[in-house]
CSV table of C-alpha atoms in Angstrom, one decimal:
chain,number,residue,atom,x,y,z
D,1,UNK,CA,-11.4,-8.4,-10.2
D,2,UNK,CA,-7.5,-7.7,-10.4
D,3,UNK,CA,-4.5,-9.4,-9.0
D,4,UNK,CA,-0.8,-8.8,-8.7
D,5,UNK,CA,1.9,-11.4,-8.8
D,6,UNK,CA,5.6,-10.5,-7.9
D,7,UNK,CA,7.5,-13.1,-9.4
D,8,UNK,CA,10.4,-12.9,-6.9
D,9,UNK,CA,10.1,-13.0,-3.3
D,10,UNK,CA,13.6,-12.2,-2.4
D,11,UNK,CA,16.4,-10.5,-4.6
D,12,UNK,CA,19.9,-10.5,-3.4
D,13,UNK,CA,22.2,-8.3,-5.2
D,14,UNK,CA,25.8,-6.5,-4.7
D,15,UNK,CA,26.1,-3.0,-4.4
D,16,UNK,CA,26.4,-1.0,-7.7
D,17,UNK,CA,24.8,-3.9,-9.7
D,18,UNK,CA,21.9,-3.4,-11.5
D,19,UNK,CA,18.5,-4.8,-10.4
D,20,UNK,CA,15.1,-5.8,-11.9
D,21,UNK,CA,12.0,-6.6,-9.8
D,22,UNK,CA,9.2,-8.3,-11.8
D,23,UNK,CA,5.6,-7.7,-11.4
D,24,UNK,CA,2.6,-9.2,-13.5
D,25,UNK,CA,-0.8,-8.2,-13.2
D,26,UNK,CA,-4.2,-9.2,-14.4
D,27,UNK,CA,-7.3,-7.2,-14.8
D,28,UNK,CA,-10.4,-7.1,-17.0
D,29,UNK,CA,-10.4,-3.3,-17.4
D,30,UNK,CA,-7.8,-0.5,-17.8
D,31,UNK,CA,-5.7,0.0,-14.6
D,32,UNK,CA,-3.1,2.3,-13.0
D,33,UNK,CA,0.0,0.8,-11.8
D,34,UNK,CA,2.2,1.6,-8.6
D,35,UNK,CA,5.6,0.7,-7.1
D,36,UNK,CA,6.0,1.3,-3.4
D,37,UNK,CA,8.9,0.8,-1.1
D,38,UNK,CA,8.6,-0.1,2.7
D,39,UNK,CA,11.4,0.2,5.1
D,40,UNK,CA,11.2,-1.7,8.3
D,41,UNK,CA,8.6,-0.5,10.6
D,42,UNK,CA,7.5,2.1,8.3
D,43,UNK,CA,4.5,2.9,6.0
D,44,UNK,CA,4.5,2.7,2.2
D,45,UNK,CA,6.4,5.3,0.1
D,46,UNK,CA,5.4,5.9,-3.6
D,47,UNK,CA,8.5,5.2,-5.8
D,48,UNK,CA,6.6,5.7,-9.2
D,49,UNK,CA,3.3,5.5,-10.9
D,50,UNK,CA,1.9,4.7,-14.4
D,51,UNK,CA,-1.3,6.4,-15.3
D,52,UNK,CA,-1.2,6.9,-19.1
D,53,UNK,CA,1.1,8.0,-21.8
D,54,UNK,CA,4.8,7.0,-22.0
D,55,UNK,CA,5.2,3.5,-21.0
D,56,UNK,CA,8.6,4.0,-19.2
D,57,UNK,CA,8.1,5.7,-16.0
D,58,UNK,CA,10.8,7.3,-14.0
D,59,UNK,CA,10.5,7.5,-10.3
D,60,UNK,CA,12.5,8.6,-7.0
D,61,UNK,CA,15.7,7.4,-6.0
D,62,UNK,CA,16.8,6.5,-9.5
D,63,UNK,CA,14.2,3.7,-10.0
D,64,UNK,CA,12.2,3.6,-13.2
D,65,UNK,CA,9.6,1.0,-14.6
D,66,UNK,CA,8.2,-0.1,-17.9
D,67,UNK,CA,4.5,-0.8,-18.6
D,68,UNK,CA,4.0,-3.5,-21.1
D,69,UNK,CA,0.4,-4.0,-21.8
D,70,UNK,CA,0.7,-7.0,-23.9
D,71,UNK,CA,2.6,-9.0,-21.3
D,72,UNK,CA,0.5,-7.3,-18.5
D,73,UNK,CA,3.8,-6.5,-16.8
D,74,UNK,CA,5.4,-3.5,-14.8
D,75,UNK,CA,8.8,-4.5,-14.0
D,76,UNK,CA,10.8,-2.1,-11.7
D,77,UNK,CA,14.6,-1.5,-12.7
D,78,UNK,CA,17.5,0.5,-11.2
D,79,UNK,CA,21.0,0.6,-13.0
D,80,UNK,CA,23.1,0.7,-10.0
D,81,UNK,CA,21.7,-0.1,-6.2
D,82,UNK,CA,23.0,1.2,-3.0
D,83,UNK,CA,23.0,-0.4,0.4
D,84,UNK,CA,20.1,2.0,1.4
D,85,UNK,CA,18.0,0.4,-1.1
D,86,UNK,CA,17.6,-2.6,0.9
D,87,UNK,CA,13.8,-2.8,1.7
D,88,UNK,CA,10.5,-4.3,0.8
D,89,UNK,CA,9.0,-3.6,-2.6
D,90,UNK,CA,5.5,-3.7,-3.5
D,91,UNK,CA,3.7,-3.5,-6.7
D,92,UNK,CA,0.1,-2.4,-6.9
D,93,UNK,CA,-2.8,-2.1,-9.4
D,94,UNK,CA,-6.0,-0.1,-9.1
D,95,UNK,CA,-8.9,0.4,-11.5
D,96,UNK,CA,-8.9,3.9,-13.3
D,97,UNK,CA,-12.2,4.7,-11.7
D,98,UNK,CA,-10.6,4.7,-8.1
D,99,UNK,CA,-6.8,4.8,-7.5
D,100,UNK,CA,-7.5,4.3,-3.9
D,101,UNK,CA,-8.8,0.8,-4.0
D,102,UNK,CA,-5.5,-0.9,-4.8
D,103,UNK,CA,-4.5,-4.5,-4.9
D,104,UNK,CA,-1.0,-5.3,-3.9
D,105,UNK,CA,1.4,-8.0,-4.5
D,106,UNK,CA,2.9,-9.9,-1.7
D,107,UNK,CA,6.3,-7.9,-2.0
D,108,UNK,CA,9.9,-8.5,-3.0
D,109,UNK,CA,12.7,-8.2,-0.5
D,110,UNK,CA,15.7,-6.6,-2.0
D,111,UNK,CA,18.6,-7.1,-0.3
D,112,UNK,CA,21.9,-5.0,-1.3
D,113,UNK,CA,25.2,-6.7,0.0
D,114,UNK,CA,28.6,-4.5,0.1
X,1,UNK,CA,7.0,12.8,5.5
X,2,UNK,CA,3.7,12.0,4.0
X,3,UNK,CA,1.6,14.3,6.3
X,4,UNK,CA,-0.5,11.2,7.5
X,5,UNK,CA,-0.2,10.1,11.1
X,6,UNK,CA,-1.6,7.1,12.7
X,7,UNK,CA,-2.2,6.1,16.5
X,8,UNK,CA,-1.3,4.3,18.5
X,9,UNK,CA,1.9,2.9,17.0
X,10,UNK,CA,1.6,-0.5,18.7
X,11,UNK,CA,-1.2,-2.2,20.5
X,12,UNK,CA,-1.6,-5.4,22.2
X,13,UNK,CA,-5.3,-6.9,22.5
X,14,UNK,CA,-6.8,-10.2,23.7
X,15,UNK,CA,-9.3,-12.1,21.7
X,16,UNK,CA,-12.7,-11.2,21.9
X,17,UNK,CA,-11.8,-7.5,22.8
X,18,UNK,CA,-12.6,-4.3,20.5
X,19,UNK,CA,-10.0,-2.0,19.2
X,20,UNK,CA,-10.1,1.4,17.6
X,21,UNK,CA,-7.2,2.8,15.5
X,22,UNK,CA,-6.9,6.5,14.3
X,23,UNK,CA,-5.6,8.2,11.2
X,24,UNK,CA,-5.0,11.9,10.5
X,25,UNK,CA,-4.3,13.3,7.3
X,26,UNK,CA,-3.7,16.6,5.6
X,27,UNK,CA,-6.2,19.2,5.0
X,28,UNK,CA,-8.2,18.5,1.9
X,29,UNK,CA,-7.5,14.8,1.8
X,30,UNK,CA,-11.1,13.8,1.7
X,31,UNK,CA,-10.6,10.1,0.8
X,32,UNK,CA,-9.1,7.6,3.1
X,33,UNK,CA,-8.5,3.8,2.7
X,34,UNK,CA,-7.6,1.4,5.3
X,35,UNK,CA,-5.3,-1.6,4.6
X,36,UNK,CA,-4.5,-4.8,6.5
X,37,UNK,CA,-0.9,-5.9,6.1
X,38,UNK,CA,-0.3,-9.4,7.6
X,39,UNK,CA,3.3,-10.4,8.4
X,40,UNK,CA,5.1,-11.3,5.0
X,41,UNK,CA,2.4,-10.2,3.0
X,42,UNK,CA,1.2,-7.1,0.9
X,43,UNK,CA,-1.6,-4.8,2.1
X,44,UNK,CA,-5.1,-6.0,1.7
X,45,UNK,CA,-7.9,-3.2,1.1
X,46,UNK,CA,-10.4,-3.2,4.0
X,47,UNK,CA,-12.5,-0.1,2.9
X,48,UNK,CA,-12.6,3.3,1.7
X,49,UNK,CA,-14.4,6.4,2.8
X,50,UNK,CA,-15.1,9.7,0.9
X,51,UNK,CA,-16.6,12.5,2.4
X,52,UNK,CA,-17.6,10.7,5.5
X,53,UNK,CA,-19.4,7.9,3.6
X,54,UNK,CA,-18.2,4.5,2.9
X,55,UNK,CA,-17.1,4.1,-0.8
X,56,UNK,CA,-16.2,0.6,-1.2
X,57,UNK,CA,-15.3,-2.5,0.9
X,58,UNK,CA,-13.0,-5.2,0.4
X,59,UNK,CA,-13.4,-8.9,1.5
X,60,UNK,CA,-13.6,-8.3,5.3
X,61,UNK,CA,-16.4,-9.0,7.7
X,62,UNK,CA,-18.8,-6.5,9.1
X,63,UNK,CA,-16.9,-6.5,12.5
X,64,UNK,CA,-14.5,-4.3,10.7
X,65,UNK,CA,-16.1,-0.9,10.5
X,66,UNK,CA,-14.8,2.8,10.0
X,67,UNK,CA,-15.8,6.5,10.3
X,68,UNK,CA,-14.5,9.4,8.6
X,69,UNK,CA,-14.8,13.0,10.2
X,70,UNK,CA,-14.9,16.3,8.7
X,71,UNK,CA,-11.4,17.3,10.1
X,72,UNK,CA,-9.8,14.8,7.7
X,73,UNK,CA,-9.4,12.2,10.5
X,74,UNK,CA,-10.6,8.7,10.4
X,75,UNK,CA,-11.2,5.5,12.6
X,76,UNK,CA,-10.9,1.8,11.8
X,77,UNK,CA,-13.0,-0.3,14.5
X,78,UNK,CA,-12.7,-3.9,15.0
X,79,UNK,CA,-15.1,-5.9,17.1
X,80,UNK,CA,-14.6,-9.4,18.7
X,81,UNK,CA,-10.8,-9.6,17.8
X,82,UNK,CA,-9.5,-12.8,16.4
X,83,UNK,CA,-5.9,-13.9,16.4
X,84,UNK,CA,-5.7,-13.6,12.6
X,85,UNK,CA,-6.4,-9.9,13.1
X,86,UNK,CA,-2.8,-9.5,14.2
X,87,UNK,CA,-1.2,-7.3,11.4
X,88,UNK,CA,0.0,-3.9,10.5
X,89,UNK,CA,-3.0,-1.5,9.8
X,90,UNK,CA,-2.3,1.3,7.3
X,91,UNK,CA,-4.4,4.2,6.4
X,92,UNK,CA,-3.8,6.0,3.2
X,93,UNK,CA,-5.2,9.5,2.1
X,94,UNK,CA,-5.8,11.1,-1.1
X,95,UNK,CA,-6.6,14.8,-2.2
X,96,UNK,CA,-9.6,13.6,-4.2
X,97,UNK,CA,-10.6,12.6,-7.6
X,98,UNK,CA,-7.9,12.9,-10.4
X,99,UNK,CA,-4.9,13.1,-8.2
X,100,UNK,CA,-4.4,9.4,-8.3
X,101,UNK,CA,-1.9,9.1,-5.5
X,102,UNK,CA,-2.2,7.7,-2.1
X,103,UNK,CA,0.0,9.0,1.0
X,104,UNK,CA,0.5,6.2,3.5
X,105,UNK,CA,0.7,6.5,7.3
X,106,UNK,CA,3.3,4.7,9.1
X,107,UNK,CA,0.8,2.2,10.4
X,108,UNK,CA,-0.5,0.8,13.7
X,109,UNK,CA,0.9,-2.7,14.5
X,110,UNK,CA,-1.9,-4.9,16.3
X,111,UNK,CA,-1.0,-7.9,18.2
X,112,UNK,CA,-4.0,-10.2,19.3
X,113,UNK,CA,-3.3,-12.6,22.1
């Protein structure tokens, strides 16, 4: 079994400030890790994914995440946010045998203020 | 644009009724997963189909069933609707083994009254 905990349900931040959205996971086997963004009334869009290799993963829209196996974390970061980054962000984990069977966290609402 | 479409966009049903939700994906995407996203929560895995066969199921009762067709479309059927079935239903497709990336549709918002 696997689980995902997103440590902050809401993160307010001012425009052009840095942001970190925290994600911890648990699993008894090796996993793949994902971050998705969801805008209102839309489906999920993949921001980035960690499959193997370098623990620092770069994604779209200037986001990056770092996989920390010892701390079982996969925190998402952006050095300077924009108003358009306001959205819901989901961390997800899947077993390496099937990336399609993902377990999601409950999401973090990022609100960027002017 | 992910190339994944879902219909209908919104749907209102009453308790006890049955509903069919549809998903259409890109050619070659032979794996489809369905998720239920209740308000304020993350998506929960319902089941997955690979080459028209069920390939895993989450913690959902048998009244949730599915089909996958050779033309890369699929259906989610829910019988005996309950109030708690009100949610956004998302389908996600993959090109197949080794690609490790799902493409999500925009979802169908189901309201059960």
